[in-house]
Amino acid sequence: MNPQKPILIIDDEPDIRELLELTLMRMGYHTHSADSLASAFRLLDSQHFALCLTDMKLPDGSGLDIIRNLQERPEETPVAVITAFGSVDLATESLKAGAFDFISKPIDLDRLRNLVRNAVSLDDKPAADSVGDDTRQLIGETDNMVALRRQIAKLSRSQAPVYISGESGSGKEVVARLIHASGPRADAPFVPVNCGAIPSELMESEFFGHVKGSFTGAHNDKAGLFESADGGTLFLDEIADLPLNMQVKLLRAIQNKSVRPVGANREIPVDVRLLSATHKDLATQVEKGHFRTDLFYRINVIEVKVPSLRERVEDIPLLANAILNRLSAEWGMKTPQLDASAQTALSSYPFPGNVRELENILERAVTLCDDDTITAGDLQLPDTGTTPSTNPAKGIEAAFGDLEGYLQDIERAAIEAALAKSHGNKTEAAELLGLSFRQFRYRAKKILED
């Protein structure tokens, strides 16, 4: 449905204004035009607009002035910035300032139409707190969780690339799904990808697709992950695990907004919103040369930090009750209750695996408890006082004369514990140990088969 409010076009070039006006009028939108900041502010003071399209360079200022001015107004008017071709720094600066999106000259009309449709549909989308239950909503009332939900609501009104940082199991994918579900792309695909779980030799084909006959086994054309997410959101989880050669190709796809399938002789335009995450310190990975600086700045336009469970202990009772309610509904049983000893134990435990670990602990406790009451014993929390240097199976003296065997025992115990905690899910076990999926698979095969 077209908006009742018009669209404001700000550009000092008459040809550009005319092109934008004709394109939007053919889409059924009413427009107003301004050729300077001064005339734009007069129009903004006189009425509300569904969208503001502004050139970055104006005779009496910058498109950034428009963005900052609208940020201070009570009405939430999205702003899209028009930049010169290749002005990546200016485009990034506008997104950080609060722009909805940007488009480069010469203007691609198909991309312009998609941008406008997405922007004017923002008011029809639900707030971050009201999206469906399948997102496993962000439960919590601590200050950092309230601030996180507020940030998600703001970011859902933008198309800026977002980098989501946080420990394993803290809810980074939940945050990504909420940003998608609350934004204009909610009805389009959300495609999550664990970058550490894709074998390196298949990575280019998985991301960009391939054409029939391009390599042995390519019996049919196959769309890649970028094409699958076209019009929607591509979530690259554990992006730090991408090998450097793939980082170069990913950067090119992001910059060109197009992909070339393996074996193809032409590029395919794609329109995706990029969200990424990792439990690793990405800035440190850049310093070590494991992650490209240029890619880091492209994906990290805006950072969202997801707090660990240790940073919001007060939320544990709310989370535990929500998890128990969900499990009882799924299993068709009466909801178990935590007794005082269980509540105390959960509040005292550091949760290295965060919310995911809490879910696993409670799932196990539900199967063990009697009379629908969960005690501290039913939780079977790990002994946090146990460290590799005080391994209960072997004292440190066991390393004397057999250091290699001692270290293998520690590694075997860590791998087995991670597999038990993740219920055999190797991807989750790798995350718990801070390893890529390939590293975990190699170590597990080597250690567990010895």
Coordinates of C-alpha atoms in Angstrom, one line a residue:
M1 CA 0.0 0.0 0.0
N2 CA 1.4 3.4 -1.0
P3 CA 1.8 5.9 1.9
Q4 CA -0.4 8.9 2.4
K5 CA 2.7 11.0 3.2
P6 CA 4.9 12.1 0.3
I7 CA 8.6 11.5 -0.3
L8 CA 11.1 14.3 -0.1
I9 CA 13.8 14.5 -2.8
I10 CA 16.9 16.7 -2.0
D11 CA 19.4 17.2 -4.8
D12 CA 20.9 20.3 -6.5
E13 CA 21.1 18.6 -9.9
P14 CA 17.8 19.1 -11.8
D15 CA 18.3 16.0 -13.9
I16 CA 18.7 13.8 -10.9
R17 CA 15.6 15.3 -9.2
E18 CA 13.6 14.8 -12.4
L19 CA 14.7 11.2 -12.7
L20 CA 13.8 10.5 -9.1
E21 CA 10.4 12.3 -9.4
L22 CA 9.4 10.4 -12.5
T23 CA 10.5 7.0 -11.1
L24 CA 8.6 7.6 -7.8
M25 CA 5.5 9.0 -9.5
R26 CA 5.3 5.9 -11.7
M27 CA 5.4 3.8 -8.5
G28 CA 2.4 5.8 -7.3
Y29 CA 4.1 8.0 -4.8
H30 CA 3.7 11.8 -4.4
T31 CA 6.9 13.8 -4.1
H32 CA 8.3 17.2 -3.1
S33 CA 11.7 18.5 -4.1
A34 CA 14.4 20.7 -2.7
D35 CA 17.7 21.9 -4.1
S36 CA 19.4 22.8 -0.8
L37 CA 19.5 22.2 2.9
A38 CA 17.6 25.5 3.6
S39 CA 14.7 24.6 1.3
A40 CA 14.7 21.0 2.6
F41 CA 14.4 22.2 6.2
R42 CA 11.5 24.5 5.3
L43 CA 9.6 21.6 3.8
L44 CA 10.5 19.3 6.7
D45 CA 9.2 21.9 9.1
S46 CA 5.9 22.2 7.3
Q47 CA 4.9 18.5 6.9
H48 CA 5.8 14.9 7.5
F49 CA 7.4 12.6 4.9
A50 CA 7.4 8.9 4.4
L51 CA 11.0 9.0 3.2
C52 CA 13.7 11.5 2.5
L53 CA 16.1 10.9 -0.5
T54 CA 19.1 13.2 -0.2
D55 CA 22.3 13.8 -2.2
M56 CA 25.4 13.7 0.1
K57 CA 26.9 16.9 -1.4
L58 CA 24.6 20.0 -1.3
P59 CA 25.4 23.7 -2.0
D60 CA 24.9 24.7 1.6
G61 CA 25.9 21.6 3.5
S62 CA 25.8 17.8 3.5
G63 CA 23.3 15.0 3.5
L64 CA 24.7 14.2 7.0
D65 CA 23.1 17.4 8.2
I66 CA 19.7 16.1 7.0
I67 CA 20.2 12.8 8.8
R68 CA 21.3 14.4 12.1
N69 CA 18.4 16.9 11.9
L70 CA 15.8 14.1 11.4
Q71 CA 17.4 12.1 14.3
E72 CA 16.4 14.9 16.6
R73 CA 12.7 15.1 15.5
P74 CA 10.0 13.1 17.2
E75 CA 8.7 11.6 13.9
E76 CA 10.8 8.7 12.6
T77 CA 11.5 9.6 8.9
P78 CA 13.9 7.2 7.2
V79 CA 16.7 8.9 5.1
A80 CA 18.4 7.3 2.1
V81 CA 21.6 9.0 0.9
I82 CA 22.7 9.3 -2.7
T83 CA 26.5 9.1 -3.0
A84 CA 29.1 9.3 -5.8
F85 CA 30.2 6.0 -7.2
G86 CA 32.9 4.4 -5.0
S87 CA 32.3 6.7 -2.0
V88 CA 32.4 3.9 0.4
D89 CA 33.6 6.0 3.3
L90 CA 30.8 8.5 2.9
A91 CA 28.2 5.8 2.6
T92 CA 29.5 4.1 5.8
E93 CA 29.5 7.4 7.6
S94 CA 25.9 8.1 6.6
L95 CA 24.8 4.6 7.9
K96 CA 26.6 5.2 11.2
A97 CA 24.8 8.5 11.5
G98 CA 21.5 6.8 11.2
A99 CA 20.7 6.6 7.4
F100 CA 18.3 3.9 6.4
D101 CA 20.4 3.0 3.3
F102 CA 22.4 4.5 0.5
I103 CA 22.5 4.3 -3.3
S104 CA 25.3 5.2 -5.6
K105 CA 25.4 7.2 -8.8
P106 CA 24.7 6.4 -11.5
I107 CA 21.4 5.3 -9.9
D108 CA 20.2 1.8 -10.5
L109 CA 16.4 2.2 -10.8
D110 CA 15.6 -1.4 -9.8
R111 CA 17.7 -0.9 -6.6
L112 CA 16.1 2.5 -6.0
R113 CA 12.6 1.0 -6.3
N114 CA 13.5 -1.8 -3.8
L115 CA 15.0 0.8 -1.4
V116 CA 11.9 2.9 -1.5
R117 CA 9.5 0.0 -1.0
N118 CA 11.5 -1.2 2.0
A119 CA 11.7 2.3 3.6
V120 CA 8.1 3.2 3.3
S121 CA 7.0 -0.1 4.7
L122 CA 8.7 0.4 8.0
D123 CA 5.6 1.7 9.8
D124 CA 3.8 -1.6 9.0
K125 CA 6.4 -3.8 10.8
P126 CA 6.1 -5.0 14.4
A127 CA 8.4 -3.8 17.1
A128 CA 11.3 -6.0 18.3
D129 CA 9.4 -7.0 21.4
S130 CA 6.3 -8.2 19.5
V131 CA 7.7 -10.6 16.8
G132 CA 6.7 -14.3 16.8
D133 CA 7.7 -16.9 19.4
D134 CA 9.9 -18.7 16.8
T135 CA 12.6 -16.1 17.4
R136 CA 13.0 -17.2 21.0
Q137 CA 12.5 -13.6 22.1
L138 CA 15.1 -11.8 24.2
I139 CA 13.9 -12.4 27.7
G140 CA 15.2 -10.1 30.5
E141 CA 14.6 -7.0 32.4
T142 CA 18.1 -5.9 33.3
D143 CA 19.3 -2.6 32.1
N144 CA 21.6 -4.1 29.4
M145 CA 18.8 -6.2 28.0
V146 CA 16.4 -3.2 27.9
A147 CA 19.1 -1.2 26.1
L148 CA 19.7 -4.1 23.7
R149 CA 16.1 -4.3 22.7
R150 CA 16.0 -0.6 22.2
Q151 CA 19.1 -0.8 19.9
I152 CA 17.5 -3.7 17.9
A153 CA 14.3 -1.6 17.4
K154 CA 16.5 1.2 16.0
L155 CA 18.6 -1.0 13.8
S156 CA 15.6 -2.7 12.3
R157 CA 14.7 0.6 10.7
S158 CA 18.1 0.7 8.9
Q159 CA 19.8 -1.4 6.2
A160 CA 23.3 -0.9 7.7
P161 CA 25.5 -3.9 8.0
V162 CA 25.5 -5.0 11.7
Y163 CA 28.2 -7.0 13.5
I164 CA 26.9 -8.9 16.5
S165 CA 29.5 -9.7 19.1
G166 CA 29.1 -11.9 22.2
E167 CA 30.1 -15.2 23.8
S168 CA 29.0 -18.5 22.5
G169 CA 25.4 -19.3 23.4
S170 CA 24.6 -15.7 24.4
G171 CA 21.9 -15.3 21.7
K172 CA 23.6 -13.7 18.8
E173 CA 21.4 -15.4 16.2
V174 CA 18.3 -14.5 18.2
V175 CA 19.4 -10.8 17.9
A176 CA 19.9 -11.3 14.2
R177 CA 16.5 -12.8 13.7
L178 CA 14.8 -10.0 15.7
I179 CA 16.5 -7.3 13.6
H180 CA 15.3 -9.1 10.5
A181 CA 11.7 -9.8 11.8
S182 CA 11.2 -6.2 12.9
G183 CA 12.4 -4.6 9.7
P184 CA 11.1 -4.1 6.2
R185 CA 12.6 -7.4 5.0
A186 CA 10.6 -9.5 7.5
D187 CA 8.5 -11.2 4.8
A188 CA 11.6 -12.1 2.8
P189 CA 14.1 -15.0 3.6
F190 CA 16.3 -15.0 6.7
V191 CA 19.3 -17.2 5.7
P192 CA 21.6 -18.1 8.6
V193 CA 25.1 -19.5 7.8
N194 CA 27.7 -21.0 10.1
C195 CA 30.9 -20.1 8.3
G196 CA 32.9 -22.5 10.3
A197 CA 30.8 -25.5 9.3
I198 CA 31.4 -25.2 5.5
P199 CA 34.3 -27.2 4.1
S200 CA 36.8 -24.8 2.5
E201 CA 36.7 -26.5 -0.9
L202 CA 32.9 -26.0 -1.1
M203 CA 32.8 -22.5 0.3
E204 CA 32.7 -20.5 -2.9
S205 CA 30.0 -22.7 -4.4
E206 CA 27.9 -22.6 -1.2
F207 CA 28.1 -18.8 -1.0
F208 CA 27.8 -17.9 -4.7
G209 CA 26.3 -21.0 -6.4
H210 CA 27.6 -22.8 -9.4
V211 CA 26.5 -23.7 -13.0
K212 CA 26.1 -27.2 -14.3
G213 CA 29.4 -28.8 -15.3
S214 CA 31.6 -26.2 -13.6
F215 CA 33.3 -28.9 -11.5
T216 CA 33.1 -32.7 -10.9
G217 CA 29.8 -33.4 -9.3
A218 CA 28.1 -30.2 -10.5
H219 CA 25.2 -32.0 -12.2
N220 CA 22.8 -29.1 -12.1
D221 CA 22.8 -25.3 -11.6
K222 CA 22.7 -24.4 -7.9
A223 CA 21.8 -21.1 -6.3
G224 CA 24.2 -19.9 -3.6
L225 CA 23.4 -18.5 -0.2
F226 CA 23.4 -14.9 -1.4
E227 CA 20.8 -15.7 -4.0
S228 CA 18.7 -17.6 -1.5
A229 CA 18.7 -14.5 0.7
D230 CA 17.9 -12.1 -2.1
G231 CA 15.5 -9.4 -0.9
G232 CA 16.0 -10.6 2.7
T233 CA 18.8 -11.0 5.3
L234 CA 22.0 -13.0 5.1
F235 CA 23.4 -13.8 8.6
L236 CA 27.0 -14.9 8.6
D237 CA 27.6 -16.6 12.0
E238 CA 31.2 -17.2 13.1
I239 CA 32.5 -15.0 10.3
A240 CA 36.0 -15.0 11.8
D241 CA 36.3 -18.6 10.6
L242 CA 36.3 -17.6 6.9
P243 CA 39.7 -18.3 5.3
L244 CA 41.4 -15.2 3.9
N245 CA 40.9 -16.1 0.2
M246 CA 37.1 -16.3 0.8
Q247 CA 37.2 -13.0 2.7
V248 CA 38.4 -11.3 -0.5
K249 CA 35.5 -12.8 -2.5
L250 CA 33.0 -11.9 0.2
L251 CA 34.2 -8.3 0.3
R252 CA 33.8 -8.1 -3.5
A253 CA 30.2 -9.4 -3.3
I254 CA 29.3 -6.9 -0.6
Q255 CA 30.8 -4.0 -2.5
N256 CA 29.4 -4.8 -5.9
K257 CA 26.1 -6.1 -4.6
S258 CA 26.4 -9.0 -7.0
V259 CA 27.8 -12.5 -7.1
R260 CA 29.3 -14.7 -9.8
P261 CA 28.5 -18.4 -9.5
V262 CA 31.3 -20.8 -10.0
G263 CA 31.7 -21.5 -13.7
A264 CA 29.5 -18.5 -14.8
N265 CA 30.6 -15.8 -17.1
R266 CA 28.4 -13.0 -15.7
E267 CA 27.5 -11.6 -12.3
I268 CA 24.0 -11.8 -10.8
P269 CA 22.8 -8.7 -8.8
V270 CA 21.7 -9.5 -5.3
D271 CA 19.9 -7.4 -2.7
V272 CA 20.7 -8.6 0.9
R273 CA 21.0 -7.1 4.3
L274 CA 24.2 -8.4 5.9
L275 CA 24.3 -9.3 9.5
S276 CA 27.4 -11.1 10.9
A277 CA 28.6 -12.5 14.2
T278 CA 31.4 -14.3 16.0
H279 CA 32.3 -15.2 19.6
K280 CA 35.9 -14.2 18.8
D281 CA 37.4 -10.8 19.2
L282 CA 37.3 -9.7 15.6
A283 CA 39.5 -6.6 16.2
T284 CA 42.2 -8.9 17.6
Q285 CA 41.8 -11.3 14.6
V286 CA 42.5 -8.2 12.4
E287 CA 45.6 -7.3 14.4
K288 CA 46.9 -10.9 14.0
G289 CA 46.3 -10.8 10.3
H290 CA 43.6 -13.5 10.4
F291 CA 40.9 -11.2 9.2
R292 CA 41.0 -8.5 6.5
T293 CA 40.9 -4.9 7.7
D294 CA 38.8 -3.8 4.7
L295 CA 36.2 -6.5 5.3
F296 CA 36.1 -5.7 9.0
Y297 CA 35.1 -2.1 8.3
R298 CA 32.5 -3.2 5.8
I299 CA 30.7 -5.6 8.1
N300 CA 31.2 -3.6 11.3
V301 CA 29.4 -0.4 10.4
I302 CA 27.4 -0.8 13.6
E303 CA 28.3 -3.2 16.4
V304 CA 25.7 -4.8 18.8
K305 CA 27.1 -6.4 21.9
V306 CA 25.1 -9.2 23.4
P307 CA 25.7 -9.5 27.2
S308 CA 26.7 -12.8 28.7
L309 CA 24.5 -14.5 31.2
R310 CA 27.0 -13.6 33.9
E311 CA 26.3 -9.9 33.1
R312 CA 22.6 -10.3 33.8
V313 CA 22.3 -12.8 36.6
E314 CA 19.0 -11.2 37.7
D315 CA 17.4 -12.5 34.4
I316 CA 18.1 -16.2 35.1
P317 CA 14.8 -16.9 36.9
L318 CA 12.8 -15.3 34.0
L319 CA 14.8 -17.3 31.5
A320 CA 14.5 -20.5 33.4
N321 CA 10.8 -20.2 33.8
A322 CA 10.4 -19.4 30.1
I323 CA 12.5 -22.4 29.1
L324 CA 10.6 -24.7 31.5
N325 CA 7.3 -23.5 30.1
R326 CA 8.4 -24.1 26.6
L327 CA 9.8 -27.6 27.3
S328 CA 6.6 -28.6 29.2
A329 CA 4.5 -27.4 26.2
E330 CA 6.6 -29.3 23.7
W331 CA 6.6 -32.5 25.8
G332 CA 3.0 -32.3 26.9
M333 CA 3.7 -32.3 30.6
K334 CA 3.1 -30.2 33.7
T335 CA 5.6 -27.4 34.1
P336 CA 8.3 -28.4 36.7
Q337 CA 9.2 -25.8 39.4
L338 CA 12.7 -24.9 40.6
D339 CA 13.1 -25.3 44.4
A340 CA 15.2 -22.8 46.4
S341 CA 18.3 -24.9 46.2
A342 CA 18.1 -25.0 42.4
Q343 CA 17.5 -21.3 42.1
T344 CA 20.5 -20.6 44.3
A345 CA 22.7 -23.0 42.3
L346 CA 21.7 -21.4 39.0
S347 CA 22.4 -17.9 40.3
S348 CA 25.8 -18.9 41.5
Y349 CA 26.9 -20.8 38.4
P350 CA 29.0 -18.8 35.8
F351 CA 27.4 -20.3 32.7
P352 CA 30.4 -20.4 30.3
G353 CA 27.9 -21.6 27.6
N354 CA 25.4 -18.8 28.5
V355 CA 21.7 -19.2 27.6
R356 CA 22.3 -22.3 25.4
E357 CA 23.9 -24.0 28.3
L358 CA 21.0 -23.0 30.6
E359 CA 18.6 -24.6 28.1
N360 CA 20.6 -27.8 28.0
I361 CA 20.9 -28.0 31.8
L362 CA 17.2 -27.5 32.3
E363 CA 16.3 -30.0 29.6
R364 CA 18.3 -32.6 31.4
A365 CA 16.9 -31.6 34.8
V366 CA 13.3 -32.0 33.6
T367 CA 14.0 -35.6 32.7
L368 CA 15.7 -36.3 36.1
C369 CA 13.4 -34.5 38.6
D370 CA 10.8 -36.1 40.8
D371 CA 7.3 -34.8 41.6
D372 CA 7.7 -31.9 39.1
T373 CA 10.2 -30.2 41.4
I374 CA 13.8 -29.5 40.2
T375 CA 16.5 -29.6 42.9
A376 CA 20.1 -28.5 42.7
G377 CA 21.1 -32.2 42.4
D378 CA 18.8 -32.6 39.3
L379 CA 20.7 -29.7 37.6
Q380 CA 24.0 -31.7 37.7
L381 CA 26.0 -28.4 37.3
P382 CA 29.7 -28.9 36.5
D383 CA 32.2 -28.4 39.3
T384 CA 33.6 -25.0 38.4
G385 CA 36.4 -25.5 40.8
T386 CA 37.8 -28.3 38.6
T387 CA 40.5 -27.1 36.1
P388 CA 42.8 -29.0 33.8
S389 CA 45.7 -28.5 36.2
T390 CA 43.7 -30.3 39.0
N391 CA 42.2 -33.0 36.8
P392 CA 40.4 -35.4 39.2
A393 CA 41.3 -38.4 37.1
K394 CA 45.0 -37.6 37.1
G395 CA 47.0 -35.4 39.4
I396 CA 49.6 -33.1 37.9
E397 CA 52.3 -35.7 38.7
A398 CA 50.7 -37.9 36.0
A399 CA 52.4 -35.6 33.5
F400 CA 55.8 -36.7 34.7
G401 CA 57.3 -39.0 32.1
D402 CA 54.2 -38.8 29.8
L403 CA 53.4 -35.2 29.1
E404 CA 51.9 -36.0 25.7
G405 CA 49.5 -38.6 27.1
Y406 CA 48.5 -36.3 30.0
L407 CA 47.7 -33.4 27.6
Q408 CA 45.7 -35.8 25.4
D409 CA 43.7 -36.9 28.4
I410 CA 42.8 -33.3 29.1
E411 CA 41.9 -32.6 25.5
R412 CA 39.8 -35.8 25.3
A413 CA 38.0 -34.8 28.5
A414 CA 37.3 -31.3 27.2
I415 CA 35.9 -32.6 23.9
E416 CA 33.7 -35.2 25.6
A417 CA 32.4 -32.6 28.0
A418 CA 31.6 -30.2 25.1
L419 CA 29.8 -33.0 23.2
A420 CA 27.8 -34.0 26.3
K421 CA 26.8 -30.4 26.9
S422 CA 25.7 -29.9 23.3
H423 CA 23.9 -33.2 23.2
G424 CA 26.3 -34.4 20.4
N425 CA 25.9 -31.3 18.3
K426 CA 29.5 -30.9 16.9
T427 CA 28.9 -27.3 15.7
E428 CA 27.8 -26.2 19.2
A429 CA 30.6 -28.3 20.8
A430 CA 33.2 -26.5 18.6
E431 CA 31.7 -23.1 19.7
L432 CA 31.9 -24.0 23.4
L433 CA 35.6 -24.8 22.9
G434 CA 36.4 -21.7 20.8
L435 CA 37.3 -23.8 17.7
S436 CA 36.1 -23.7 14.2
F437 CA 34.1 -26.7 13.0
R438 CA 37.0 -27.9 10.9
Q439 CA 39.4 -27.6 13.9
F440 CA 37.0 -29.4 16.2
R441 CA 36.4 -32.2 13.6
Y442 CA 40.1 -32.8 13.2
R443 CA 40.9 -32.8 16.9
A444 CA 37.9 -35.0 17.8
K445 CA 38.8 -37.6 15.2
K446 CA 42.4 -37.6 16.3
I447 CA 41.8 -37.7 20.0
L448 CA 38.7 -39.9 20.3
E449 CA 40.1 -42.5 17.8
D450 CA 43.4 -42.9 19.6

